[in-house]
Coordinates of C-alpha atoms and ligand atoms in Angstrom, one line a residue:
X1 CA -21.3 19.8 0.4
X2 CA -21.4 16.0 0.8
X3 CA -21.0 14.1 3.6
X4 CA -19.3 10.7 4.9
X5 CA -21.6 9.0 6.7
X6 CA -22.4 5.8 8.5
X7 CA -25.3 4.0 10.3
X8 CA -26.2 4.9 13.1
X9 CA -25.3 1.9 15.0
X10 CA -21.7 1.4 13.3
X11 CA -18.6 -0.4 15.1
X12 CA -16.8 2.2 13.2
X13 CA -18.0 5.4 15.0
X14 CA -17.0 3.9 18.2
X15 CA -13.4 5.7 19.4
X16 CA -11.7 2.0 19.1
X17 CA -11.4 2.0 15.1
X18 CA -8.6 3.7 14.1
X19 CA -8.4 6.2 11.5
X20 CA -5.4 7.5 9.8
X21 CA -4.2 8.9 6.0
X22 CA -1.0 7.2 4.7
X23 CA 2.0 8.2 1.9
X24 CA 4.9 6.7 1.3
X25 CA 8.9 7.8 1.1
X26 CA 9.4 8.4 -2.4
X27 CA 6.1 9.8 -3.7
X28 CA 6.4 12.7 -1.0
X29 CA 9.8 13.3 0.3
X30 CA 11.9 14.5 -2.4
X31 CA 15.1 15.8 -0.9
X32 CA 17.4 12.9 -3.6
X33 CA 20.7 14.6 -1.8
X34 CA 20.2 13.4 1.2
X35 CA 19.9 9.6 0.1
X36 CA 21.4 6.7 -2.1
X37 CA 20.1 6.5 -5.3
X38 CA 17.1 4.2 -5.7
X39 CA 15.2 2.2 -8.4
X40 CA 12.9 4.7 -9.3
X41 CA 15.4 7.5 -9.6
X42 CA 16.9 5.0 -12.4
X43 CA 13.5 4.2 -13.9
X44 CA 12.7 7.8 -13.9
X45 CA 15.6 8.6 -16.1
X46 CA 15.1 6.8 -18.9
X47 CA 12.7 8.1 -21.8
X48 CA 9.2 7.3 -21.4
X49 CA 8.8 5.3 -18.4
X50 CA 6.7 7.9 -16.8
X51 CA 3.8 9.8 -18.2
X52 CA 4.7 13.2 -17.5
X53 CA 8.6 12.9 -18.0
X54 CA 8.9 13.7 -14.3
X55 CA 10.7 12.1 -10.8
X56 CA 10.4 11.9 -7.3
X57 CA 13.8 14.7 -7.0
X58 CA 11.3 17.3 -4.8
X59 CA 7.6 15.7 -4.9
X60 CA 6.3 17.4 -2.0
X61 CA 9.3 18.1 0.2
X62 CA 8.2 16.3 2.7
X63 CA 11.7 16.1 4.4
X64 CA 11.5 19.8 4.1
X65 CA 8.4 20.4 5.5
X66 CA 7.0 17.4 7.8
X67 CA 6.6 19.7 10.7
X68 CA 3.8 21.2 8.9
X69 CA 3.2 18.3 7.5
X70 CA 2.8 16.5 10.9
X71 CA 0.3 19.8 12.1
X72 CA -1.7 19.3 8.9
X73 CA -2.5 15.4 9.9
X74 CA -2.9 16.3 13.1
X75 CA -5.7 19.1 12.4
X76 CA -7.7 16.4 10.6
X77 CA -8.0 14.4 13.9
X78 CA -7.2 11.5 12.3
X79 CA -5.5 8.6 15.3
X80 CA -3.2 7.2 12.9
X81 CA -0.2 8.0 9.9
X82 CA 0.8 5.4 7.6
X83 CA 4.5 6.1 6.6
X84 CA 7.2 4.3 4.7
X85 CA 11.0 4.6 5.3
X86 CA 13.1 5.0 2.7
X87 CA 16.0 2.2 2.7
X88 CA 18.4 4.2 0.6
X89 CA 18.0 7.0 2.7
X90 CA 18.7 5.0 6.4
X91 CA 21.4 2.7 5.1
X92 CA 24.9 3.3 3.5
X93 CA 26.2 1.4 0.6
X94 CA 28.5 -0.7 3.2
X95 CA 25.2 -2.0 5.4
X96 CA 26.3 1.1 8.1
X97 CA 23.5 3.3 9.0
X98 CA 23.1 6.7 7.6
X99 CA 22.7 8.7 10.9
X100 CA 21.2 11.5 9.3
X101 CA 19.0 9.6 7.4
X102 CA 17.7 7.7 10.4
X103 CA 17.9 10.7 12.6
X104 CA 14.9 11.8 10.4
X105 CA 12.4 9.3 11.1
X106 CA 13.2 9.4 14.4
X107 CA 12.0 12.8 14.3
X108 CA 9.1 12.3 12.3
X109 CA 7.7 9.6 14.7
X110 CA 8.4 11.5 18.1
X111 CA 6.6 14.3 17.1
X112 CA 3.6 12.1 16.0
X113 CA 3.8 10.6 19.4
X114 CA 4.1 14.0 20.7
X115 CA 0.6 14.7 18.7
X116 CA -0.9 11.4 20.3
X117 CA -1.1 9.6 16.9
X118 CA -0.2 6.0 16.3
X119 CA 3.0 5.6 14.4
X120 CA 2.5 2.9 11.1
X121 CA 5.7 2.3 9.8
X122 CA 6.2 0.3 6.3
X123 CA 9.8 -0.6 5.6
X124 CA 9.9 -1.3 1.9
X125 CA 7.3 0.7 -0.5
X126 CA 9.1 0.1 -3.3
X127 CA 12.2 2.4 -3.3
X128 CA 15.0 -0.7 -3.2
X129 CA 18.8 1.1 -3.2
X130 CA 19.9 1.3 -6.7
X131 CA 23.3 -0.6 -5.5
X132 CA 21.2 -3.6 -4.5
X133 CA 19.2 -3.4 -8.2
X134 CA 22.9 -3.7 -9.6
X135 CA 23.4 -7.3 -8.2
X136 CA 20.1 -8.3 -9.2
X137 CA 17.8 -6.7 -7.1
X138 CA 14.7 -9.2 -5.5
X139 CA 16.1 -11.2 -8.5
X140 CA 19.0 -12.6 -5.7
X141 CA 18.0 -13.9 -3.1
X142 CA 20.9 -12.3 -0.9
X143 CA 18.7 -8.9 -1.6
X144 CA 16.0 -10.5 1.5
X145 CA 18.7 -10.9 4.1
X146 CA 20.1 -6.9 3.2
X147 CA 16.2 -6.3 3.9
X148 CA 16.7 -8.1 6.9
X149 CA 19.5 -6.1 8.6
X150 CA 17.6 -3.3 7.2
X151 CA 14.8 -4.0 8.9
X152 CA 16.6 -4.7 12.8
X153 CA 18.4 -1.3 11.7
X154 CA 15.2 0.5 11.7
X155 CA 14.0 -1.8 14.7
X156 CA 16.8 -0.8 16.5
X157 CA 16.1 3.0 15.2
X158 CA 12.3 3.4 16.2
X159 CA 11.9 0.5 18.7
X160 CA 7.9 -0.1 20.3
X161 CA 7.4 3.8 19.4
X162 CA 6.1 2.5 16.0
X163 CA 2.8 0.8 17.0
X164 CA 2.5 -1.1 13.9
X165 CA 5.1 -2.5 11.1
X166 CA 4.3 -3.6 8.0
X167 CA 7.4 -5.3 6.4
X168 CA 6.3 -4.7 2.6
X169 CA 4.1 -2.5 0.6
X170 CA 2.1 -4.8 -2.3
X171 CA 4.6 -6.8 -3.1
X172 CA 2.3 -8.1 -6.2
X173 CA 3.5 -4.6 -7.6
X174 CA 7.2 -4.9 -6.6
X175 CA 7.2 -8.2 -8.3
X176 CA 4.4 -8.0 -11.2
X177 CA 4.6 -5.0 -12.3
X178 CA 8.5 -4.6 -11.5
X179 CA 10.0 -8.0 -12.5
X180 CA 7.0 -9.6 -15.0
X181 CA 5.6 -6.4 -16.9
X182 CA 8.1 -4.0 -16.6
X183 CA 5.4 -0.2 -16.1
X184 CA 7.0 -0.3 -12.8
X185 CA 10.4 -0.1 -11.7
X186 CA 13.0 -1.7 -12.2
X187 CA 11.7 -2.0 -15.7
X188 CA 12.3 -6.5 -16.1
X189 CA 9.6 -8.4 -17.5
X190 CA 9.5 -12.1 -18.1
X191 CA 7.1 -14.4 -16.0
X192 CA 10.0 -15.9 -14.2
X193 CA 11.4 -13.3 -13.1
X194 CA 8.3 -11.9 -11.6
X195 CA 7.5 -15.2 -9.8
X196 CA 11.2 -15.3 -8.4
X197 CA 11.1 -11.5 -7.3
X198 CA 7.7 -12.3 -5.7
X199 CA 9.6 -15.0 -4.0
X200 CA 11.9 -12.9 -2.5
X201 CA 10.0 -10.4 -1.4
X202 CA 8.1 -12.9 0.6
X203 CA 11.1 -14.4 2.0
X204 CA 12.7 -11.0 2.7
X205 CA 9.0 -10.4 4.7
X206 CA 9.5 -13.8 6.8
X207 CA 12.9 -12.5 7.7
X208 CA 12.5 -9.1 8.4
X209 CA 9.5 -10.9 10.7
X210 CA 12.1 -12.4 12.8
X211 CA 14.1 -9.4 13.4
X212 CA 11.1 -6.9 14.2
X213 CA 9.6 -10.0 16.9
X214 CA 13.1 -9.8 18.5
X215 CA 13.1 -6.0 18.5
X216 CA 10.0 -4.7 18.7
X217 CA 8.1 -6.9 21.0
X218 CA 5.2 -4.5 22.0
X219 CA 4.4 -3.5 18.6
X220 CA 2.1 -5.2 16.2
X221 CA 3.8 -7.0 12.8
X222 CA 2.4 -7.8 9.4
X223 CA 2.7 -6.9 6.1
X224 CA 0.1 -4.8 3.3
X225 CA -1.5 -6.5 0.5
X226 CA -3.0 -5.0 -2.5
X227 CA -6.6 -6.8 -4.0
X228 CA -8.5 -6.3 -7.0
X229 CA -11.5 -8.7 -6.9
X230 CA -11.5 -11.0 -10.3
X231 CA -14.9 -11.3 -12.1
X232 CA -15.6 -13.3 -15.0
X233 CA -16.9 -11.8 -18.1
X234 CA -19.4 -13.9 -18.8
X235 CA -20.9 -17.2 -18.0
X236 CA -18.8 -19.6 -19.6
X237 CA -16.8 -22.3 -18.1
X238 CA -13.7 -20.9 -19.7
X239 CA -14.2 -17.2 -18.5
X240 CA -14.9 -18.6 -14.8
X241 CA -11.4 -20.3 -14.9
X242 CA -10.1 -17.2 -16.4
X243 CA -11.1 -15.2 -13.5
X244 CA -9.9 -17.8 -11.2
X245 CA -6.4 -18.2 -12.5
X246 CA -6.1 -14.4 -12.2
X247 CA -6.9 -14.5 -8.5
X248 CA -4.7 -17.1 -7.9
X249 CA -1.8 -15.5 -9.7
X250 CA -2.6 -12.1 -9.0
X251 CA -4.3 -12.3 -5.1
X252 CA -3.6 -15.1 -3.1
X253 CA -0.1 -15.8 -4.7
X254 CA 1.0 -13.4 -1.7
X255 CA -1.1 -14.3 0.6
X256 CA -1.6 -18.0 0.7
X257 CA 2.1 -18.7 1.3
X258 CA 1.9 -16.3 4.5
X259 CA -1.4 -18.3 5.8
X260 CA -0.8 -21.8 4.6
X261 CA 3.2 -22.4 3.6
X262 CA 2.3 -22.9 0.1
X263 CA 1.6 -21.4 -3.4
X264 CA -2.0 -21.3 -5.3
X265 CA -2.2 -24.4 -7.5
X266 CA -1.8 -21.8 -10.2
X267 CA 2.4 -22.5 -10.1
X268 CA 1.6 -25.7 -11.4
X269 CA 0.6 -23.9 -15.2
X270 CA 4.4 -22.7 -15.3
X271 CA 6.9 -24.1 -16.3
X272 CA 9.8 -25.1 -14.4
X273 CA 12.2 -22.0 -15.5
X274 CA 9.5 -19.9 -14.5
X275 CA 8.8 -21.0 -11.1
X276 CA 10.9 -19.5 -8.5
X277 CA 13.8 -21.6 -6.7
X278 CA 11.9 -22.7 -3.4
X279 CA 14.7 -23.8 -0.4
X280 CA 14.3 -25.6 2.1
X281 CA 12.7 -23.6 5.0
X282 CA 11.6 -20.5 2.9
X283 CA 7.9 -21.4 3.3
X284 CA 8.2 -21.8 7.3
X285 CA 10.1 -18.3 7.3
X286 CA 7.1 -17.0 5.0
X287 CA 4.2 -18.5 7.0
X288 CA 5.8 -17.1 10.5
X289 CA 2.3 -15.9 12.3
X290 CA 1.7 -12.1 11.5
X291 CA -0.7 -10.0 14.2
X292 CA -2.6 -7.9 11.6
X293 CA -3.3 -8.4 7.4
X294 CA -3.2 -4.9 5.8
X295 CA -5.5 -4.9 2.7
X296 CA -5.2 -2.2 0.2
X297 CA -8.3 -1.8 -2.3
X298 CA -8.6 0.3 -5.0
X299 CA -11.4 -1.6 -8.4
X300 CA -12.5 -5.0 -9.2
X301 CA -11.0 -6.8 -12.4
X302 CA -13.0 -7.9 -15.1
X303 CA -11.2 -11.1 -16.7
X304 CA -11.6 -13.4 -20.0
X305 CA -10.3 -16.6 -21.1
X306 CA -7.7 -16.5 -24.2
X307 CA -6.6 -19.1 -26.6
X308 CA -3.5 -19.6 -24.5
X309 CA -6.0 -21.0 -21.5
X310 CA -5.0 -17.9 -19.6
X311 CA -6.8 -14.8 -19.0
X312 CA -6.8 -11.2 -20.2
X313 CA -7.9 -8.4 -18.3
X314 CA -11.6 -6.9 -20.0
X315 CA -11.7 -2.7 -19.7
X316 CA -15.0 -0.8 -18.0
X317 CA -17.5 0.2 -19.9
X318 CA -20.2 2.7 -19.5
X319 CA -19.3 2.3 -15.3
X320 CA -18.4 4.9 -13.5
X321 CA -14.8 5.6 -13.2
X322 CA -12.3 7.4 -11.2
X323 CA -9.3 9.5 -13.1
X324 CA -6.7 6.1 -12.9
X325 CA -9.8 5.1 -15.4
X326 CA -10.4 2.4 -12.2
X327 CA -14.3 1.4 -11.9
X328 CA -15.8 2.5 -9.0
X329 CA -16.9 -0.8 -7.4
X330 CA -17.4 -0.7 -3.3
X331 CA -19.9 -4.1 -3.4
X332 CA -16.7 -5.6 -4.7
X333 CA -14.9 -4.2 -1.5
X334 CA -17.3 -6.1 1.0
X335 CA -17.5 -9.1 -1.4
X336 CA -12.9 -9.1 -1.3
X337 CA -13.3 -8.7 2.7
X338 CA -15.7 -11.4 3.8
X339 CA -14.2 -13.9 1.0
X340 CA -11.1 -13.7 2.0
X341 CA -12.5 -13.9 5.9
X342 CA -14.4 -17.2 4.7
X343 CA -11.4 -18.6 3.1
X344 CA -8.5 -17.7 5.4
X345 CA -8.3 -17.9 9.4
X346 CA -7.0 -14.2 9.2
X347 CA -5.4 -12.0 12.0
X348 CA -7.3 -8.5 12.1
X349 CA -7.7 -6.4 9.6
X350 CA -6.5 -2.9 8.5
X351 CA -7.4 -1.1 5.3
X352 CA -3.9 0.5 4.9
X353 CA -5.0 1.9 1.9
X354 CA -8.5 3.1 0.1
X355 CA -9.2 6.4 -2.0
X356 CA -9.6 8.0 -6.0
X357 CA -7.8 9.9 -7.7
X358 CA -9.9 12.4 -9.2
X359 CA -10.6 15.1 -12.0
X360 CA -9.7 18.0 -9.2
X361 CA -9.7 21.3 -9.6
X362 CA -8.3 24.2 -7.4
X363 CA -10.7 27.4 -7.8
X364 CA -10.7 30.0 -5.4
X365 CA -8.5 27.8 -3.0
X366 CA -11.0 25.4 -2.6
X367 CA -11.0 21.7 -4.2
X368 CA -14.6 20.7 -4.4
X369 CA -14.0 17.3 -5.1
X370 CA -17.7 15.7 -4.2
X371 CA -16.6 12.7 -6.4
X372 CA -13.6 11.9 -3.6
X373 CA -16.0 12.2 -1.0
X374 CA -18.6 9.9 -2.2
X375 CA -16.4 7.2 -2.9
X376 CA -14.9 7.2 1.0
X377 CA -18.6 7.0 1.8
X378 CA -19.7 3.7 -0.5
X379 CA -16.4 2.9 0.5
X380 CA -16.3 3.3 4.3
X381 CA -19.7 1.6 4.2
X382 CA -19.0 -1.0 2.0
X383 CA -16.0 -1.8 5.2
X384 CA -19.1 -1.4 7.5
X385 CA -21.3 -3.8 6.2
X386 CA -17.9 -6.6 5.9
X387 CA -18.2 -5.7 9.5
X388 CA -20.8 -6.7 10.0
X389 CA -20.8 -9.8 8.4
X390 CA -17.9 -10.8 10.9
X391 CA -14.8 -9.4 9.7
X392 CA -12.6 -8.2 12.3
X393 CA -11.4 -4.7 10.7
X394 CA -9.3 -2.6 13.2
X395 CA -9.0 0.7 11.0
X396 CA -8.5 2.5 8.0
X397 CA -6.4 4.9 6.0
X398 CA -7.0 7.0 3.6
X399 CA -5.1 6.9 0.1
X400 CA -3.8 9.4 0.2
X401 CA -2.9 12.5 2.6
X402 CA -2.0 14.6 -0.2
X403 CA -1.4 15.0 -4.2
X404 CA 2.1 13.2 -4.6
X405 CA 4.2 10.8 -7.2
X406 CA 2.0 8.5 -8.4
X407 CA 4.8 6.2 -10.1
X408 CA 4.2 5.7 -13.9
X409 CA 1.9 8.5 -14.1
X410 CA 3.8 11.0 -12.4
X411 CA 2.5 13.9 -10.7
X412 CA -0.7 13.8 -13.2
X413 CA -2.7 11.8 -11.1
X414 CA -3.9 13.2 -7.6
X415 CA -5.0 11.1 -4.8
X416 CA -4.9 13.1 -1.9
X417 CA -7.4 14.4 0.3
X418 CA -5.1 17.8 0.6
X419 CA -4.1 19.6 -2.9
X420 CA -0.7 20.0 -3.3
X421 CA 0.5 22.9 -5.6
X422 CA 3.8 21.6 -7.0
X423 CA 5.4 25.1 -7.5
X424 CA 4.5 26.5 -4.0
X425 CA 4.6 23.6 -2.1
X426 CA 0.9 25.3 -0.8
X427 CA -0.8 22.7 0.5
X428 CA -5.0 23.1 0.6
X429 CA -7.1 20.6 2.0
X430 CA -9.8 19.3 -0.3
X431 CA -13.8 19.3 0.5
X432 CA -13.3 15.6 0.7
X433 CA -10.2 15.8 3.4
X434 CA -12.7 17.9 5.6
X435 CA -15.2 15.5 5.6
X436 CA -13.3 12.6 6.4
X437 CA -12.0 15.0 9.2
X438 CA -15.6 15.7 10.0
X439 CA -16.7 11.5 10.5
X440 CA -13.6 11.4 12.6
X441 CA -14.7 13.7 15.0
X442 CA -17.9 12.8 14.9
X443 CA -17.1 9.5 16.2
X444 CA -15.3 11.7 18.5
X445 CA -18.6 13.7 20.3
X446 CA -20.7 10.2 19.9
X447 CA -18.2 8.5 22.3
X448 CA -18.4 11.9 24.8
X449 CA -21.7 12.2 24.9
X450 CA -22.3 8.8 25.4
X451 CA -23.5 7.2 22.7
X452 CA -22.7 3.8 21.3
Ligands
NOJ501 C1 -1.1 1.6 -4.0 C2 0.3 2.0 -3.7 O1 0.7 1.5 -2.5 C3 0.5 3.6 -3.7 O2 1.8 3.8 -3.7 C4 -0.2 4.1 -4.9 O3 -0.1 5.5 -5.0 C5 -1.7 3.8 -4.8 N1 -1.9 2.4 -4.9 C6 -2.6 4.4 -5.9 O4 -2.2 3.8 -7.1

C-alpha cells in the first residue's frame, strides 16, 4: 500500500498545521424538500447540462446522515471540516430565516465542536436561491447585499463557533463558468456578463466582510480562490502574452482587487459593454483586509496565442492525467504558491481544497486507489517545499471527504477519499482516505514523543 509521506524535518508534521477534508451543500446534502429551489436544481433540469442526466435531489444524504457522517471525519483524525451552507436552505423567500434550515447547521457545527474539530464554514459554494437567479442573479447588483444579510443571518446563527469563514467558493467559476461560458450554472455566457457577475460576487464578498467582522469577531475571515498556473506553449512572444492574459483574466482578476483595489490591466482589452459597472466605493469594500487566502489547486493550463490576440487553452498530451482528464502537475503547485507569495503581501495561507478524481474501483469493499494516494503525496510535498521557500501555509483540506455531485459531470466523477455507493448510501473509506488518516496521526505520535 502506498504511503503519504513527508521529510523528516517538515513544518507540516508539527501538531500546529491543520488538517481537514471539505464538501460542500449541494454536492452532498440532498434532502431538495427541506429547501428553496436553487440554480443548479434549474440547471439540472434542462436536457444535457449534466453528463449523466442526474441532480443533486439525494447526492449523499448528508442531511440524513451527518451524524455518521461527522463519526466518519472524526475517525480519520483529521483537526478540521470544510463545509458550505446552503442559502436556499437558511433563508426564506421574504429574507426571514428558515429555522429549520438553520437549526441544521447549528447542529452540524456543535457536534464537530463536540468532536474537537475546527469548524470551516463557506457561505456561498455556488447554490444561489433560484428566486434571486429570477431577478438577475450576480447579474444585479442588489443580489450582493441579499448575500449580505445572508451572511449576518448565518453570523448571527453560528457566531465564534465557526473558527474560520470564507465568504465565497471560486468565484472565477460562479462567474466564468456560470455567467461567460455557460457549463456551469446558471447556464449565461457572454464576456460581459461574466466580468459583471465576477463583480458582484466580489462586492457581495467585501460586504458580507463587514457583517461577519461585526459578528464574529474571534473567528478568522477570508474568502477561497481557485488557481490553475498558465504556461505558455511555446517560446514565442505571442504564446508568452497568451499565457499572461489568461492569468490575468482567469487568476488574479479575483484576487488583485482583494489585495490592491484594482483589476489586472487585462480589463483594458474589453470593451466598454463588457466591463462591469464599477461604483464608487466597490473597490474599498472589495479590498477590506482578509485574515487568511484560501487557495484551491487542482492542474496547470497550457495556453496559446490566437488570431484574435487572445489565448486558447492547449490539451495534455502524453502527461499523466487524473479521471477529470486534469494533468497531474504538483511543481506547478509550489511554483502557484511562492509566485503568488513574491507578488502579493498575502495573509496566511490555507489550501481549502487539493485532490483527483480517479478511475476507482470497489472490489471486495476495498478501493485501492494508489493513484489518489500518490497525488496527496507530490501534492502535500509540493505544499512542503512552498514552505519552505517562505510561504506561510496554515493547513490543508482534502478534496474531497467523499464521492459526491461533481456539477456538470454528475455523479461520474469521484473525488473522495471515502466511496460512496449511491444506492446504499454505504460509505467505504478508500486506501487513500487511510493514508491521509495515517500522516495525520503520525504528526500526531511525533509531537508526543517529542520530536520536532
Ligand atoms: C472545486 C470546487 O470547489 C468543488 O466543488 C469541485 O468539486 C472541485 N473543484 C473538483 O472539481
Amino acid at each position: 500500500m502506498h504511503k503519504i509521506t513527508l521529510p523528516a524535518n517538515s513544518l507540516m508534521l508539527s501538531k500546529d498545521f491543520v488538517y481537514g477534508v471539505a464538501t460542500s451543500s449541494f454536492q452532498i446534502e440532498g434532502d431538495r424538500k427541506g429547501r428553496l429551489d436553487c440554480i443548479w436544481d434549474t440547471f439540472c433540469s434542462q436536457p444535457g447540462t449534466i453528463e449523466d442526466g442526474s441532480n443533486g435531489d439525494i447526492a449523499c444524504k448528508h442531511v440524513e446522515y451527518y451524524l455518521q457522517d461527522v463519526e466518519l471525519i472524526s475517525s480519520l483524525g483529521v483537526d478540521a471540516y470544510r463545509l458550505s451552507i446552503s442559502w436556499p436552505r437558511v433563508m426564506n423567500e421574504d429574507g426571514s430565516v428558515n429555522e429549520l434550515g438553520m437549526r441544521f447547521y447549528i447542529n452540524l457545527v456543535d457536534v464537530l465542536l463536540q468532536r474537537k474539530m475546527k469548524v470551516f464554514v463557506t457561505l456561498y459554494h455556488w447554490d444561489l436561491p433560484q428566486h434571486l437567479e429570477d431577478k438577475g442573479g450576480w447579474l444585479n447588483r442588489d443580489t450582493a447585499y441579499a448575500f449580505q444579510r445572508y451572511a449576518a443571518a448565518v453570523a448571527n446563527a453560528l457566531g465564534d463557533k465557526v473558527h474560520a469563514y470564507a465568504t465565497l467558493n471560486e468565484p472565477f467559476c460562479s462567474a466564468y463558468l456560470g455567467y461567460e461560458t455557460g457549463i456551469h450554472a446558471p447556464g449565461k455566457t457572454g464576456v460581459g456578463n461574466g466580468r459583471k457577475a465576477a463583480h458582484h460576487l466580489l462586492l457581495a464578498h467585501g460586504l458580507a466582510l463587514q457583517e461577519l467582522r461585526q459578528l464574529c469577531p474571534n473567528s478568522q475571515h477570508g474568502i477561497v480562490l481557485n488557481f490553475s498556473t498558465c504556461h505558455a506553449n511555446t517560446d514565442t512572444e505571442q504564446d508568452k502574452q497568451a499565457a499572461k492574459w489568461a492569468d490575468e483574466y482567469h487568476n488574479q482578476w479575483y484576487l488583485k482587487p482583494l489585495m490592491d483595489a484594482c483589476y489586472p490591466s487585462v480589463i483594458e482589452k474589453l470593451s466598454n459593454e463588457e466591463r462591469p459597472d464599477i461604483l464608487e466605493g466597490d473597490m474599498e469594500i472589495i479590498s477590506q483586509p482578509i485574515d487568511y487566502l484560501g487557495i484551491n489547486f487542482y492542474t496547470r493550463t497550457v495556453y496559446e496565442a490566437n488570431e484574435k490576440n487572445w489565448f486558447n487553452v492547449v490539451p495534455p498530451v502524453d502527461t499523466p492525467l487524473t479521471a477529470m482528464g486534469w494533468e497531474i502537475t504538483p511543481d506547478a503547485f509550489t511554483e502557484l504558491l511562492v509566485d503568488l507569495h513574491n507578488e502579493y503581501t498575502l495573509p496566511p495561507i490555507y489550501i481549502t481544497e487539493n485532490g483527483a478524481a480517479m478511475n476507482d474501483e470497489l472490489i471486495d469493499g476495498e478501493v485501492k486507489d494508489d493513484d489518489r494516494t500518490e497525488y496527496f503525496h507530490t501534492h502535500l510535498n509540493a505544499v512542503n517545499e512552498a514552505i519552505e521557500q517562505g510561504v506561510d501555509i496554515k493547513g490543508y483540506f482534502a478534496w474531497s471527504l467523499m464521492d459526491n455531485f461533481e456539477w456538470a459531470l454528475g455523479y461520474s466523477k469521484r473525488f473522495g477519499i471515502v466511496h460512496v455507493d449511491y444506492e446504499t448510501q454505504k460509505r467505504t473509506i478508500k486506501q487513500s482516505g487511510n493514508a491521509y488518516a495515517e500522516l495525520v496521526k503520525s504528526r500526531i505520535n511525533r509531537y508526543i514523543s517529542g520530536i520536532k
